[in-house]
mmCIF file of C-alpha atoms and ligand atoms in Angstrom:
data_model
loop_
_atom_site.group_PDB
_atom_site.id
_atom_site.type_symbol
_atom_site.label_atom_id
_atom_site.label_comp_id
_atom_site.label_asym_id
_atom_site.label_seq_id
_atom_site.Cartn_x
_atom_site.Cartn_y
_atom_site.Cartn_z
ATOM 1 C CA UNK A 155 -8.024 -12.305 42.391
ATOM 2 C CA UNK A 156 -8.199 -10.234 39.128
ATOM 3 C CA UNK A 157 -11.124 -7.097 39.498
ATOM 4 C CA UNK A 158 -13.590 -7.172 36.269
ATOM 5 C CA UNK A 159 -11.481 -4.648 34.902
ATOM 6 C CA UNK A 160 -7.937 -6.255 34.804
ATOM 7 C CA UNK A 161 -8.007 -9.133 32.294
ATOM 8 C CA UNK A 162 -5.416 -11.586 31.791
ATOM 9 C CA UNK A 163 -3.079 -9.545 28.490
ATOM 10 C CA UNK A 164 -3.626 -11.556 25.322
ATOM 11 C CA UNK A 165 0.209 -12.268 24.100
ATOM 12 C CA UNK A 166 0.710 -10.351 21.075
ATOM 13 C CA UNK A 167 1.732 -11.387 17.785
ATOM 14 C CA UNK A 168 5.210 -12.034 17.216
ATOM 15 C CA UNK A 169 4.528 -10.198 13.818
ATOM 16 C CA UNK A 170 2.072 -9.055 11.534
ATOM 17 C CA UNK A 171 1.367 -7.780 8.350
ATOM 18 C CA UNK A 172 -1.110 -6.422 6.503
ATOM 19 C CA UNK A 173 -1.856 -5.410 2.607
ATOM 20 C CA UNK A 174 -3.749 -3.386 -0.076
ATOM 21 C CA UNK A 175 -4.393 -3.613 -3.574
ATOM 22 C CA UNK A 176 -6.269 -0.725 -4.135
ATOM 23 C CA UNK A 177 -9.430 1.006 -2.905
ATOM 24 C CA UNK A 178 -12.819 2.251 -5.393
ATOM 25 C CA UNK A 179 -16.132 1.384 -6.421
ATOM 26 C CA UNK A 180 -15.270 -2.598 -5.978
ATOM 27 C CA UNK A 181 -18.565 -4.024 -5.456
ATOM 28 C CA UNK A 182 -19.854 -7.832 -5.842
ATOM 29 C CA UNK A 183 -21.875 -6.640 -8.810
ATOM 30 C CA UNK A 184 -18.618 -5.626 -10.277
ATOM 31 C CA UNK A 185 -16.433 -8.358 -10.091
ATOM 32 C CA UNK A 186 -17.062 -11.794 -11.769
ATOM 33 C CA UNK A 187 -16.341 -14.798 -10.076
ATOM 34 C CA UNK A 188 -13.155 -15.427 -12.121
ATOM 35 C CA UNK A 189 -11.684 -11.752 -11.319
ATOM 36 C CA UNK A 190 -12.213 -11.901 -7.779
ATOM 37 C CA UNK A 191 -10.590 -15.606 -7.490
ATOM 38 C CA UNK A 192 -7.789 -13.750 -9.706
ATOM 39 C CA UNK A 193 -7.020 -10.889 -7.128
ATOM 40 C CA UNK A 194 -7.756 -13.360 -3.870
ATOM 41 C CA UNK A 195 -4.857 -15.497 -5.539
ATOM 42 C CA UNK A 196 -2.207 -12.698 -6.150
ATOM 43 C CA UNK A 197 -2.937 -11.186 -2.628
ATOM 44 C CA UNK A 198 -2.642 -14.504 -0.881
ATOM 45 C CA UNK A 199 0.235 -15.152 -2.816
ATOM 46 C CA UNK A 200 1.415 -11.698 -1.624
ATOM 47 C CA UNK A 201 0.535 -11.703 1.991
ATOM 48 C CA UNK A 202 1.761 -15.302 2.322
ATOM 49 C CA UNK A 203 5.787 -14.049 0.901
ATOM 50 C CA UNK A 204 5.501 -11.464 3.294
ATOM 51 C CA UNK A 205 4.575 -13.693 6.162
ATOM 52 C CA UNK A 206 7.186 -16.425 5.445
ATOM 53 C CA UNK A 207 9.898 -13.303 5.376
ATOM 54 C CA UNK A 208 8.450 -12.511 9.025
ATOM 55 C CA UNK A 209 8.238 -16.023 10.445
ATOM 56 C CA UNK A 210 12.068 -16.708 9.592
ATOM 57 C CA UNK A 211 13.197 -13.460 11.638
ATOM 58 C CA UNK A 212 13.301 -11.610 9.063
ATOM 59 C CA UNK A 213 12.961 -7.859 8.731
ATOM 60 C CA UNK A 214 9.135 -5.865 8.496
ATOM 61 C CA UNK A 215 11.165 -4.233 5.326
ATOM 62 C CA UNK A 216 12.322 -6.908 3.360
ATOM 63 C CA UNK A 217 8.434 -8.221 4.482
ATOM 64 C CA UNK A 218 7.454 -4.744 2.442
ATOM 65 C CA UNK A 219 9.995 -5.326 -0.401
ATOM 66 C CA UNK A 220 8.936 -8.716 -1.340
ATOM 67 C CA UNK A 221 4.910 -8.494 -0.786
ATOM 68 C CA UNK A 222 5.435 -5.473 -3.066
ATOM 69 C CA UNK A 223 7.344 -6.671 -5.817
ATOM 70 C CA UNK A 224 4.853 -9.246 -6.408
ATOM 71 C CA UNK A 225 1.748 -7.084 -6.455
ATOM 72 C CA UNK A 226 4.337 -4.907 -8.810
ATOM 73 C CA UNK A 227 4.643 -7.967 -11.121
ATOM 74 C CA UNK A 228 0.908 -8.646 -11.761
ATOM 75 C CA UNK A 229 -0.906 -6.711 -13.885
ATOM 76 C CA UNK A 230 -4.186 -7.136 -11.969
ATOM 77 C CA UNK A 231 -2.523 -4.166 -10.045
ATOM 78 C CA UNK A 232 -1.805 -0.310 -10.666
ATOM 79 C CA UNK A 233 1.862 -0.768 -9.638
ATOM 80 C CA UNK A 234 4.671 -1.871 -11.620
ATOM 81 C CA UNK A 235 3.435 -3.799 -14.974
ATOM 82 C CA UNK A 236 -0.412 -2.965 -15.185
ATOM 83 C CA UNK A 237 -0.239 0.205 -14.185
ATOM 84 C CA UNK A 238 -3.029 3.160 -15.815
ATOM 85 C CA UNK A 239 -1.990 5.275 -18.320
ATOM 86 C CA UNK A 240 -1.042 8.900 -18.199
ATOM 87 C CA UNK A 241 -3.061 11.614 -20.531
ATOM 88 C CA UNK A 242 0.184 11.190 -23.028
ATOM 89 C CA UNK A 243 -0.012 7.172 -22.662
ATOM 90 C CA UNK A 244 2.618 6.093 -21.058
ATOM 91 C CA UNK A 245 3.079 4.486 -17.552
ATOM 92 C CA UNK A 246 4.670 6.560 -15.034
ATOM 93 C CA UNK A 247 5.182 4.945 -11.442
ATOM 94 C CA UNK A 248 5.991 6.174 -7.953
ATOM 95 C CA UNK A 249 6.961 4.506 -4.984
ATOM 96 C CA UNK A 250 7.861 4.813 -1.266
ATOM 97 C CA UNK A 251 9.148 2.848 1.620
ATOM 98 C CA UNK A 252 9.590 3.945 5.200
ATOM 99 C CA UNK A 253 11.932 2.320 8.218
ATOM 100 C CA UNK A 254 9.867 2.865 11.279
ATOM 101 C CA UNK A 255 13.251 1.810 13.568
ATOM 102 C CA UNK A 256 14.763 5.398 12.707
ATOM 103 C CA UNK A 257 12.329 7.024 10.017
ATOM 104 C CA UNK A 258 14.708 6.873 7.022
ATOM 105 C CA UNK A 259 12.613 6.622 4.221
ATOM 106 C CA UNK A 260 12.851 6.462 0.195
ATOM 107 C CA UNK A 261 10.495 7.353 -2.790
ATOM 108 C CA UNK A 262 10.275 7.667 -6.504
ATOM 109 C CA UNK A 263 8.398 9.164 -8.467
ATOM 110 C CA UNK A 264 7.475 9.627 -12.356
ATOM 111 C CA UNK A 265 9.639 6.697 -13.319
ATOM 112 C CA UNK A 266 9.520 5.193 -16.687
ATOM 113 C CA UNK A 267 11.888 2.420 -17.070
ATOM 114 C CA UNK A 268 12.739 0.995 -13.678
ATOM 115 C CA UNK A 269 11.031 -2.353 -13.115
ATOM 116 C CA UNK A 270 10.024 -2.707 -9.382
ATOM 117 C CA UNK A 271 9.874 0.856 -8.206
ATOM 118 C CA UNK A 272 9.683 0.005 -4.262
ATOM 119 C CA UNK A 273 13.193 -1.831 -4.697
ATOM 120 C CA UNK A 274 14.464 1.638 -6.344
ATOM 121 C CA UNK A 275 13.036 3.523 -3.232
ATOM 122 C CA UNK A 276 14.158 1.402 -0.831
ATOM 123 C CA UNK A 277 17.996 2.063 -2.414
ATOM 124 C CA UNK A 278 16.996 5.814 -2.550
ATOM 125 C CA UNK A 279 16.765 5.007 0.959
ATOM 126 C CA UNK A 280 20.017 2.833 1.861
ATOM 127 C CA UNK A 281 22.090 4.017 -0.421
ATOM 128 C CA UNK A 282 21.540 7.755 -1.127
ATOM 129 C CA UNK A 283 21.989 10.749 0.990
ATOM 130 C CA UNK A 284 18.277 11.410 -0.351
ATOM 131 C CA UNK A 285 14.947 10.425 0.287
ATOM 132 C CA UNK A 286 12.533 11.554 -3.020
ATOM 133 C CA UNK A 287 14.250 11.787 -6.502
ATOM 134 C CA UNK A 288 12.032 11.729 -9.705
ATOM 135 C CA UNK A 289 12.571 10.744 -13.554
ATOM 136 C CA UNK A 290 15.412 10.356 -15.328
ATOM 137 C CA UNK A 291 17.396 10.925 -12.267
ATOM 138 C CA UNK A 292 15.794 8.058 -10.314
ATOM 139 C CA UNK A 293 16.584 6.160 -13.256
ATOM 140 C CA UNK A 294 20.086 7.107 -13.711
ATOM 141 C CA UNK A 295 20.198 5.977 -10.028
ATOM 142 C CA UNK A 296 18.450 2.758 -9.852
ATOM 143 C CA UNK A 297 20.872 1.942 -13.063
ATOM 144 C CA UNK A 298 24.139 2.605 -11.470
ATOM 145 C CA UNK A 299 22.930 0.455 -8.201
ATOM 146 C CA UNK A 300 22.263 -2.241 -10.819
ATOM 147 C CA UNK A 301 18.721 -2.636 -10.614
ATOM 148 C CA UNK A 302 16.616 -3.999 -13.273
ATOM 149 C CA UNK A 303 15.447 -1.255 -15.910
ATOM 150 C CA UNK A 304 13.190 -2.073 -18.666
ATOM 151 C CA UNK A 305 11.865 -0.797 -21.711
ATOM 152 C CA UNK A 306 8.987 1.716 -20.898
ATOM 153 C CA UNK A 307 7.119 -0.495 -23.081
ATOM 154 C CA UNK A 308 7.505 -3.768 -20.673
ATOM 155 C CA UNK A 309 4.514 -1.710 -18.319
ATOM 156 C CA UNK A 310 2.322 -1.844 -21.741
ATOM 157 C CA UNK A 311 1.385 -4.804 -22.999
ATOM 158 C CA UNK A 312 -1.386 -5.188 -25.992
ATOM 159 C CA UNK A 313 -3.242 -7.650 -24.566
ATOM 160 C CA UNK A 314 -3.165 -6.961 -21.006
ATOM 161 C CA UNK A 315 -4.204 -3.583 -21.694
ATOM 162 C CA UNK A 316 -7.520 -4.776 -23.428
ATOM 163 C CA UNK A 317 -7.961 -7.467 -20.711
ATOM 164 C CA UNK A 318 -7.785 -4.936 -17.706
ATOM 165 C CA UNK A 319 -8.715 -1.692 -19.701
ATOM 166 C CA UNK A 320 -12.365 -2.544 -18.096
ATOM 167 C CA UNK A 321 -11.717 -3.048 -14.653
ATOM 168 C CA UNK A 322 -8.913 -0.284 -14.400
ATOM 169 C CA UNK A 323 -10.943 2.636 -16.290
ATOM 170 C CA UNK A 324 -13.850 1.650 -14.151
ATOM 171 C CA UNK A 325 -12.146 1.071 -10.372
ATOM 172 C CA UNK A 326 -9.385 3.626 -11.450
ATOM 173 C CA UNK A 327 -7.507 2.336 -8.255
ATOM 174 C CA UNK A 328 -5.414 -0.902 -7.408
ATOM 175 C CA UNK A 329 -2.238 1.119 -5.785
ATOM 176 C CA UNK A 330 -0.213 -1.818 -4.017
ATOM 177 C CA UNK A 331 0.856 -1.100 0.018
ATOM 178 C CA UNK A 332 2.154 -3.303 2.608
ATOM 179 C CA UNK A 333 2.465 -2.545 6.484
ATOM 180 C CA UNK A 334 4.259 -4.520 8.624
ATOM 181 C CA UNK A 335 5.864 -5.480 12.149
ATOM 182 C CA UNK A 336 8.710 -8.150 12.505
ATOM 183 C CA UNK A 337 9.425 -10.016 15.642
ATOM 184 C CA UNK A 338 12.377 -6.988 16.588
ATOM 185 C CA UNK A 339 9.142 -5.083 16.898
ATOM 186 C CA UNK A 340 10.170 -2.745 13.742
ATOM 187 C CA UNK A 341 7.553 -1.444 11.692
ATOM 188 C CA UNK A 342 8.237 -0.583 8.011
ATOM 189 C CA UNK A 343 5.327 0.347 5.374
ATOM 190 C CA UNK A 344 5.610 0.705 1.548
ATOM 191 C CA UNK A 345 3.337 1.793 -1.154
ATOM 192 C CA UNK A 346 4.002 1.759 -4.786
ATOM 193 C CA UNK A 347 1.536 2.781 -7.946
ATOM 194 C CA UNK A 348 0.789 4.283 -11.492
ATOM 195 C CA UNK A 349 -0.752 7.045 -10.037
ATOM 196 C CA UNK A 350 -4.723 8.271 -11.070
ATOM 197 C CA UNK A 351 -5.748 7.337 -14.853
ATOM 198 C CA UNK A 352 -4.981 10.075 -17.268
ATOM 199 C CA UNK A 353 -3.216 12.056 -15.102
ATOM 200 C CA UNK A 354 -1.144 14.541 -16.677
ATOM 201 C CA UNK A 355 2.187 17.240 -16.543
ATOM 202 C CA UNK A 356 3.858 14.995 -14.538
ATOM 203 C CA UNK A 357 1.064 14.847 -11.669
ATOM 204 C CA UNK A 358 2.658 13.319 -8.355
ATOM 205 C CA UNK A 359 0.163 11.676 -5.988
ATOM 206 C CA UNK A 360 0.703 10.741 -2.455
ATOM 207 C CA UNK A 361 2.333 7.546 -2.506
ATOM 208 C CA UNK A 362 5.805 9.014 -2.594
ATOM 209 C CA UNK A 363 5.019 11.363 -0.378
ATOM 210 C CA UNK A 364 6.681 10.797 2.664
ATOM 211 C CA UNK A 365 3.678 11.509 5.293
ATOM 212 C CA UNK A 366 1.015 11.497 3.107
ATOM 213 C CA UNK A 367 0.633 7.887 1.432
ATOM 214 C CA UNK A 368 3.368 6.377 3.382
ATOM 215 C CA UNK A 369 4.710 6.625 6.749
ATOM 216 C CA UNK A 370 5.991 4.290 9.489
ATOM 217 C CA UNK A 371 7.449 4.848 13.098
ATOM 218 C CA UNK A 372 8.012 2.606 15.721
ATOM 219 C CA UNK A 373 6.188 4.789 18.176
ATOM 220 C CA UNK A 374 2.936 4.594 16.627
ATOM 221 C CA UNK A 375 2.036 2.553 13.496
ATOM 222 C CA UNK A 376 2.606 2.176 9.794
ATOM 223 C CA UNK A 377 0.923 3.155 7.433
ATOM 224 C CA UNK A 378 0.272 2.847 3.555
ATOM 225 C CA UNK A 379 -2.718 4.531 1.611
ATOM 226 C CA UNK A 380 -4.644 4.242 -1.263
ATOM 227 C CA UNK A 381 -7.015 6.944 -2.939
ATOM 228 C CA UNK A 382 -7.388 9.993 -4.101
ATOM 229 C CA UNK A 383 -4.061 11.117 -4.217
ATOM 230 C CA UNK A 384 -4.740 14.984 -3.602
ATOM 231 C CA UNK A 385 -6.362 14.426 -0.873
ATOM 232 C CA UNK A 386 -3.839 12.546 0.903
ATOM 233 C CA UNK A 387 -1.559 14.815 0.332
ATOM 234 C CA UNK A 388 -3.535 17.671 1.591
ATOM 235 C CA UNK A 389 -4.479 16.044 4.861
ATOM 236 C CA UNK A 390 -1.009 14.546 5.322
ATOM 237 C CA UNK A 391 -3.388 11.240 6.214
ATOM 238 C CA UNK A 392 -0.514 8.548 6.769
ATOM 239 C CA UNK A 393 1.275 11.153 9.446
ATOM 240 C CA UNK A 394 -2.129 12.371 10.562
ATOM 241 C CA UNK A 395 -2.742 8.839 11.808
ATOM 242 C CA UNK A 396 0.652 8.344 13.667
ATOM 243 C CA UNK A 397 0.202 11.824 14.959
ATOM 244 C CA UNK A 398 -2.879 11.658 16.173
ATOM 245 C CA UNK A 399 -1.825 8.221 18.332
ATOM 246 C CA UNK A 400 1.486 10.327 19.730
ATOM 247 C CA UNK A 401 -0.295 13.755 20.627
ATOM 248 C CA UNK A 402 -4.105 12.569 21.331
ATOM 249 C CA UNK A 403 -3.202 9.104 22.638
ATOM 250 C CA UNK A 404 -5.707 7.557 20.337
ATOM 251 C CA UNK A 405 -5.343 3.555 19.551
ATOM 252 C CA UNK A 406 -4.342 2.107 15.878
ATOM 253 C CA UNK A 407 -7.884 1.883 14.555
ATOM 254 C CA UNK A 408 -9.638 5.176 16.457
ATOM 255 C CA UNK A 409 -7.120 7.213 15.080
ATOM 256 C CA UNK A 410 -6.883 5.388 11.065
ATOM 257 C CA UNK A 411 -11.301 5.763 11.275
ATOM 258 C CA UNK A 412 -11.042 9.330 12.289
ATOM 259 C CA UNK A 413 -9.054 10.514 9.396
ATOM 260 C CA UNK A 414 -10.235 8.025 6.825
ATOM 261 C CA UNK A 415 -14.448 7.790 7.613
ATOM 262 C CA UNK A 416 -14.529 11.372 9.073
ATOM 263 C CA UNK A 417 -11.868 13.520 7.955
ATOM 264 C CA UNK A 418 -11.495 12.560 4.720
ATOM 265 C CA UNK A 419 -15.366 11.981 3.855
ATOM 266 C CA UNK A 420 -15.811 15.558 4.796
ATOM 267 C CA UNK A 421 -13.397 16.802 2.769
ATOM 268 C CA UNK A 422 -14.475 14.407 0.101
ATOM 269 C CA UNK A 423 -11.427 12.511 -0.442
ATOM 270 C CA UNK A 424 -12.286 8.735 -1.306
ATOM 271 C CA UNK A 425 -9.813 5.519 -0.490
ATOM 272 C CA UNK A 426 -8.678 3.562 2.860
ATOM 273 C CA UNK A 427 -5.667 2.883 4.599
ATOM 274 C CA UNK A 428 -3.961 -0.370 6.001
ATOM 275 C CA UNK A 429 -1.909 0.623 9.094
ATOM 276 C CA UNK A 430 -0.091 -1.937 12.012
ATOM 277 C CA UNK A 431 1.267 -0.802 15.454
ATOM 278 C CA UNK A 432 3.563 -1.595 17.631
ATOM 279 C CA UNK A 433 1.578 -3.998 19.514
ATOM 280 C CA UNK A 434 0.357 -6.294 15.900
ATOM 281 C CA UNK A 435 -2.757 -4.269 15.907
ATOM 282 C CA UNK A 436 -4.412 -3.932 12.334
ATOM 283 C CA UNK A 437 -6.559 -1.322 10.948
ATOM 284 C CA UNK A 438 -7.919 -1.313 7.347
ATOM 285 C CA UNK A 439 -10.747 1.418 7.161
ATOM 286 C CA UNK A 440 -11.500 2.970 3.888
ATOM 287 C CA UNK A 441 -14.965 5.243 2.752
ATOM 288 C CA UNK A 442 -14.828 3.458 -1.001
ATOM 289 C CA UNK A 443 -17.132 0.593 -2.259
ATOM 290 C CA UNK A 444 -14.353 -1.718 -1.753
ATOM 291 C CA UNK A 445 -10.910 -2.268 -0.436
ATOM 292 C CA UNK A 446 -8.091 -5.211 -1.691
ATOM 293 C CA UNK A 447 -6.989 -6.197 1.504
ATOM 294 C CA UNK A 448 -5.640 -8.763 3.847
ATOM 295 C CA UNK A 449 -3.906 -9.584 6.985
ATOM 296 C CA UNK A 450 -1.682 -12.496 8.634
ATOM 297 C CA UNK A 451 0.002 -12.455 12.344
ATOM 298 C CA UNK A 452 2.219 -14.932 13.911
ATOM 299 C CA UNK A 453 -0.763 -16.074 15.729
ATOM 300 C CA UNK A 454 -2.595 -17.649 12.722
ATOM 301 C CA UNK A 455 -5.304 -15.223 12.427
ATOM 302 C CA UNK A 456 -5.547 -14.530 8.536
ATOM 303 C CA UNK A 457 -7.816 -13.133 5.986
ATOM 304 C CA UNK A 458 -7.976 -11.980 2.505
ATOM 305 C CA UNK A 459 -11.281 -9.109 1.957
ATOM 306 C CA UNK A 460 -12.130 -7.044 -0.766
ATOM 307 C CA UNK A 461 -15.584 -6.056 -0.038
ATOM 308 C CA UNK A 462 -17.137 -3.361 2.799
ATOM 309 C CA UNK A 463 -19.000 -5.934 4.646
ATOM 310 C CA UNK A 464 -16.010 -8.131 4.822
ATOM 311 C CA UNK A 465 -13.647 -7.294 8.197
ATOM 312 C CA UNK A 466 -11.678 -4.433 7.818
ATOM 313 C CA UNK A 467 -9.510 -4.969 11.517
ATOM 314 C CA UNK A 468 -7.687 -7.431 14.002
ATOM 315 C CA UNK A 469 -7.861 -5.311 17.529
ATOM 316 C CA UNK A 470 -7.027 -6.856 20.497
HETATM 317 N N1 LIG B 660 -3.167 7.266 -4.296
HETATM 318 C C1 LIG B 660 -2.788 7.040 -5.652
HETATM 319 C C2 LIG B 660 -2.496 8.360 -6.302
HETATM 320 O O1 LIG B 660 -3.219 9.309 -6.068
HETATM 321 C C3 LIG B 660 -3.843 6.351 -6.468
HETATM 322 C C4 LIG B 660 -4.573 5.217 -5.799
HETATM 323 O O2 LIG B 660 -4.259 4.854 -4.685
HETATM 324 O O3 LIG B 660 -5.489 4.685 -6.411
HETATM 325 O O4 LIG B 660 -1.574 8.451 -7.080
#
């Protein structure tokens, strides 16, 4: 007979993923009906390319690559084409991707031209002795591997910029992440972004920062950030999480609420975090209005939430 403390183990999910599209001052009041439809579509879209790359077997990376790329395509998002403008005005992205199966990871940062920046990282990562290179040389790079550059001008458009000016200037956020664990039980995160509105001299925020706004390891978790950048960097909050599960012992979402709703509100760094463990835990906490987010396991258990009364984790 089982005691009251033993309990039959729940099976855990095959795989899971989970995603942001930014954190800030998101609040009902803020978003019409017709934006927040708009953002629930792209991050269903997202979260459901992800999932179908995880159902077939296939790898928690590619899972990152693709969810990214297609938050990096919509210019709801500050990644790829939509993202804010530097004090100069122009559009200058960084990205990172992390393998949690042997921690090879690889970023970019302050690129111009190169269309889907976590594609360029994850090459930085697979086919480069490196793990972080930055402007022209990242796009000198991503050309000889073939990838798709663009005219710096493709991440401006006219229209778009009118359209979004509003909700950009006022949420300043809508960095792109994905975490994820595939049915080999690797974990892989990515994060990709314009960086913080009118940033200037070059200013490099966390998301490329190995650690910092990205991190995965098949140990603990993975993790991908959004926020204030300085911050992040600072309080090395992706690593702090997976360090705190492999020195304290803590679990997925004691660990991601100690850094993000205590650490970080002390120090007065605003944003969230989506991480995933080993077991298909998911945490999402963040100390902003409002968080993009959503998650999907093999087990059926889905959601896409945006606001701070929404759910924010799936912990068995
Ligand atoms: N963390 C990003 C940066 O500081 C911005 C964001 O997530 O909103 O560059």
């Amino acid at each position: 007979m089982l005691s009251c403390r033993e309990s039959i183990p729940e099976k855990k999910p095959e795989w899971a993923i989970a995603i942001h599209g930014g954190a800030g001052v998101i609040t009902r009041s803020q978003l019409t009906p017709e934006k927040e439809a708009l953002y629930r579509a792209v991050l269903q879209e997202a979260l459901d390319t992800g999932a179908a790359v995880l159902q077939r077997g296939g790898s928690s990376l590619d899972a990152v690559e693709k969810t990214i790329r297609i938050m990096e395509d919509c210019p709801l998002f500050n990644a790829g084409k939509g993202a804010v403008f530097t004090h100069e005005g122009r559009n200058e992205l960084d990205a990172a991707i992390m393998d949690g199966s042997n921690l090879a990871a690889g970023a970019v940062t302050c690129v111009t031209d190169i269309k889907n920046p976590i594609t360029a990282a994850r090459t930085v990562m697979t086919e480069s002795p490196h793990v972080l290179l930055s402007g022209k040389g990242a796009s000198e790079f991503a050309k000889e591997k073939g990838l798709e550059i663009v005219d710096p001008s493709y991440f401006y458009t006219e229209e778009r910029y009118r359209q979004l000016r509003e909700i950009l200037d006022k949420e300043k956020h809508g960095t792109v992440g994905c975490v994820a664990l595939d049915r080999k039980g690797n974990l892989a995160a990515g994060t990709s972004t314009g960086g913080m509105t009118d940033k200037r001299y070059n200013r490099i925020g966390d998301t490329p920062i190995i650690g910092a706004g990205t991190y995965a390891n098949n140990s603990t978790c993975a993790v991908s950030a959004t926020g204030h950048g300085e911050f992040f960097i600072r309080y090395t909050v992706a690593h702090d999480i997976s360090a705190l599960m492999e020195y304290r012992g803590l679990p997925l979402d004691s660990a991601a609420r100690l850094v993000v709703k205590h650490k970080l509100v002390k120090a007065g760094g605003s944003g969230g975090v989506i991480c995933v463990d080993g077991k298909g835990n998911i945490s999402m906490p963040f100390n902003s209005e409002g968080m993009f987010r959503g998650y999907s396991t093999s087990e059926g258990k889905k959601g896409i939430f945006i606001y701070a009364d929404e759910p924010d984790r799936l912990i068995k």
